[in-house]
Coordinates of C-alpha atoms in Angstrom, one line a residue:
G5 CA -9.7 -29.1 19.2
E6 CA -11.1 -25.7 20.5
A7 CA -8.7 -23.7 22.5
D8 CA -6.2 -23.2 18.5
L9 CA -9.2 -23.1 16.4
A10 CA -9.4 -19.6 18.6
R11 CA -5.4 -19.2 18.8
K12 CA -6.0 -20.1 14.8
L13 CA -3.4 -22.2 15.1
I14 CA -3.0 -26.3 13.3
R15 CA -1.9 -29.1 15.3
A16 CA -1.2 -32.2 14.9
V17 CA -3.3 -34.8 17.2
G18 CA -1.1 -37.0 19.6
D19 CA 2.9 -36.6 18.0
P20 CA 3.4 -35.4 15.0
N21 CA 5.8 -38.2 14.2
W22 CA 3.1 -40.6 14.2
R23 CA 0.6 -38.9 12.6
F24 CA 2.9 -37.7 9.4
Q25 CA 4.2 -41.6 9.3
E26 CA 0.8 -43.3 9.8
D27 CA -0.3 -41.1 6.1
Y28 CA 2.5 -38.8 4.3
L29 CA -0.8 -36.5 2.9
R30 CA -2.0 -34.9 6.1
I31 CA 1.6 -33.3 5.9
L32 CA 0.1 -31.3 2.7
R33 CA -2.9 -30.9 4.3
A34 CA -1.7 -29.4 7.0
L35 CA 0.2 -27.0 4.4
R36 CA -3.4 -26.6 2.8
F37 CA -5.4 -25.8 6.0
S38 CA -3.3 -23.1 6.8
A39 CA -3.6 -21.4 3.5
R40 CA -7.1 -21.8 3.9
F41 CA -7.3 -20.2 7.0
D42 CA -4.4 -18.2 7.7
F43 CA -3.8 -20.5 10.3
R44 CA -0.1 -20.4 11.7
I45 CA 1.3 -25.0 12.7
H46 CA 2.5 -25.1 15.8
G47 CA 5.7 -25.3 15.6
P48 CA 6.3 -29.0 16.9
T49 CA 4.3 -30.3 13.7
R50 CA 5.6 -27.7 11.6
E51 CA 9.5 -29.9 12.8
A52 CA 7.8 -33.1 12.7
A53 CA 6.6 -32.1 9.2
H54 CA 9.8 -32.0 7.6
A55 CA 11.5 -34.4 9.4
N56 CA 8.6 -36.3 7.2
V57 CA 8.7 -34.6 4.0
Q58 CA 10.6 -38.0 2.8
G59 CA 7.6 -39.7 3.4
L60 CA 5.7 -37.9 0.6
A61 CA 7.6 -39.3 -1.9
Q62 CA 5.7 -42.7 -1.8
L63 CA 1.9 -40.8 -2.5
S64 CA 0.4 -41.7 -6.0
A65 CA 0.3 -38.7 -7.5
E66 CA -3.1 -38.1 -8.4
R67 CA -3.4 -37.4 -4.6
V68 CA -0.8 -35.3 -4.0
R69 CA -1.9 -33.0 -7.3
D70 CA -5.9 -33.1 -6.2
E71 CA -4.1 -32.2 -2.6
W72 CA -2.2 -28.5 -4.5
F73 CA -5.6 -27.8 -7.1
K74 CA -7.3 -28.1 -4.2
G75 CA -4.7 -25.4 -2.4
I76 CA -4.6 -23.6 -4.4
A77 CA -8.5 -23.4 -5.4
T78 CA -8.8 -22.3 -1.8
A79 CA -6.6 -20.7 -0.3
R80 CA -7.2 -17.0 1.5
R81 CA -3.3 -16.3 -0.5
V82 CA -1.7 -18.9 -2.8
S83 CA 1.3 -17.1 -2.3
K84 CA 1.4 -18.7 1.2
L85 CA 0.2 -22.2 0.1
V86 CA 3.7 -21.9 -2.5
R87 CA 5.5 -20.2 0.9
L88 CA 4.5 -23.4 3.1
W89 CA 5.5 -26.0 0.2
R90 CA 8.9 -24.3 0.0
E91 CA 9.5 -24.3 3.2
I92 CA 8.6 -27.9 4.6
G93 CA 10.3 -29.1 0.8
A94 CA 7.4 -30.7 -0.2
A95 CA 8.5 -28.4 -3.7
R96 CA 11.5 -30.2 -3.6
I97 CA 9.1 -33.5 -3.8
W98 CA 6.5 -33.4 -6.0
L99 CA 7.2 -29.6 -8.2
P100 CA 10.7 -29.9 -8.3
E101 CA 10.2 -27.6 -11.9
L102 CA 8.8 -23.9 -9.8
R103 CA 11.9 -21.8 -10.6
K104 CA 13.5 -19.8 -7.9
E105 CA 10.7 -16.9 -6.1
A106 CA 11.0 -14.3 -8.4
S107 CA 10.4 -10.9 -7.8
G108 CA 7.3 -9.9 -7.4
E109 CA 5.9 -13.2 -7.3
R110 CA 3.7 -13.7 -4.1
A111 CA 1.7 -9.9 -5.1
T112 CA 1.3 -12.2 -9.3
L113 CA 0.1 -14.9 -7.9
D114 CA -2.3 -13.5 -5.3
T115 CA -3.7 -11.7 -8.2
L116 CA -4.4 -14.1 -11.2
P117 CA -7.3 -17.0 -11.0
R118 CA -7.7 -20.0 -8.7
D119 CA -6.7 -22.2 -12.0
P120 CA -4.6 -24.3 -10.9
V121 CA -3.3 -25.5 -14.2
L122 CA -2.9 -21.5 -15.4
I123 CA -1.0 -20.9 -11.4
S124 CA 0.8 -23.9 -11.8
C125 CA 2.1 -23.2 -15.2
F126 CA 3.1 -19.5 -13.9
L127 CA 5.3 -20.9 -10.8
A128 CA 7.4 -23.6 -12.9
S129 CA 10.1 -23.2 -15.2
D130 CA 8.8 -27.0 -17.5
P131 CA 4.9 -26.8 -17.3
P132 CA 4.1 -29.3 -18.9
S133 CA 6.7 -31.9 -17.4
L134 CA 5.3 -30.6 -13.7
L135 CA 1.6 -31.3 -14.5
T136 CA 2.9 -34.6 -16.2
R137 CA 4.6 -35.5 -13.0
L138 CA 1.7 -34.8 -11.4
K139 CA -1.1 -36.7 -13.8
C140 CA -3.5 -33.9 -14.6
A141 CA -5.0 -35.4 -17.6
N142 CA -4.2 -34.6 -21.4
K143 CA -5.7 -31.4 -22.0
D144 CA -4.4 -29.9 -19.1
I145 CA -0.8 -31.1 -20.1
E146 CA -1.3 -29.7 -23.5
R147 CA -2.3 -26.0 -21.7
G148 CA 0.7 -26.3 -20.3
R149 CA 2.5 -26.3 -22.7
A150 CA 0.6 -23.8 -25.0
I151 CA 0.5 -21.3 -21.4
R152 CA 5.2 -22.3 -21.4
E153 CA 4.8 -21.5 -25.3
W154 CA 2.6 -18.0 -24.9
R155 CA 5.5 -16.9 -21.9
D156 CA 8.6 -17.9 -23.5
R157 CA 7.9 -15.9 -26.6
F158 CA 6.3 -13.4 -24.4
P159 CA 8.3 -12.9 -22.1
D160 CA 7.5 -9.3 -20.6
S161 CA 4.7 -7.8 -19.1
K162 CA 4.4 -5.3 -21.7
H163 CA 2.2 -8.5 -23.9
V164 CA 0.0 -9.0 -20.6
P165 CA -3.3 -7.4 -22.6
Q166 CA -3.1 -10.1 -25.2
V167 CA -1.9 -12.9 -22.4
R168 CA -5.2 -12.7 -20.8
R169 CA -7.1 -12.5 -23.5
W170 CA -5.1 -15.5 -25.6
L171 CA -5.8 -17.6 -21.9
S172 CA -9.9 -16.3 -22.0
D173 CA -10.2 -18.0 -25.2

């Protein structure tokens, strides 16, 4: 373990396939810790995560939401967290509303406030649907509807100051 820490490497203990099959949430934790500490994921561990990604469908929405929200709150760069979720396939299963990566998305993601609902809404084509699937609180789902409404009303960046004031309010 100490050698892996020194090399900034996340590696499953023992057989990574077995570890992930014991608890599929470990896949999401590996992604969260990689983004939080800016560590690489060991090749065989990454391959096992990708190979076992379908197991994420067995998890409860609340557990997935908690990992997603913790990841957003603690990632050194949110863009890395999102990239890992997409690459491993977790986004395909739990966040299918995530739009294809847009030009400038990574830079924008890393400057937004660490608000999991706001970031989820920024990334999603249908924020209320995503937040409902993750069993978010009704107030967060309503906030997602409002954010989508404003995003649809003011799609270009010239309205950013008005939208930021509105979000602040």
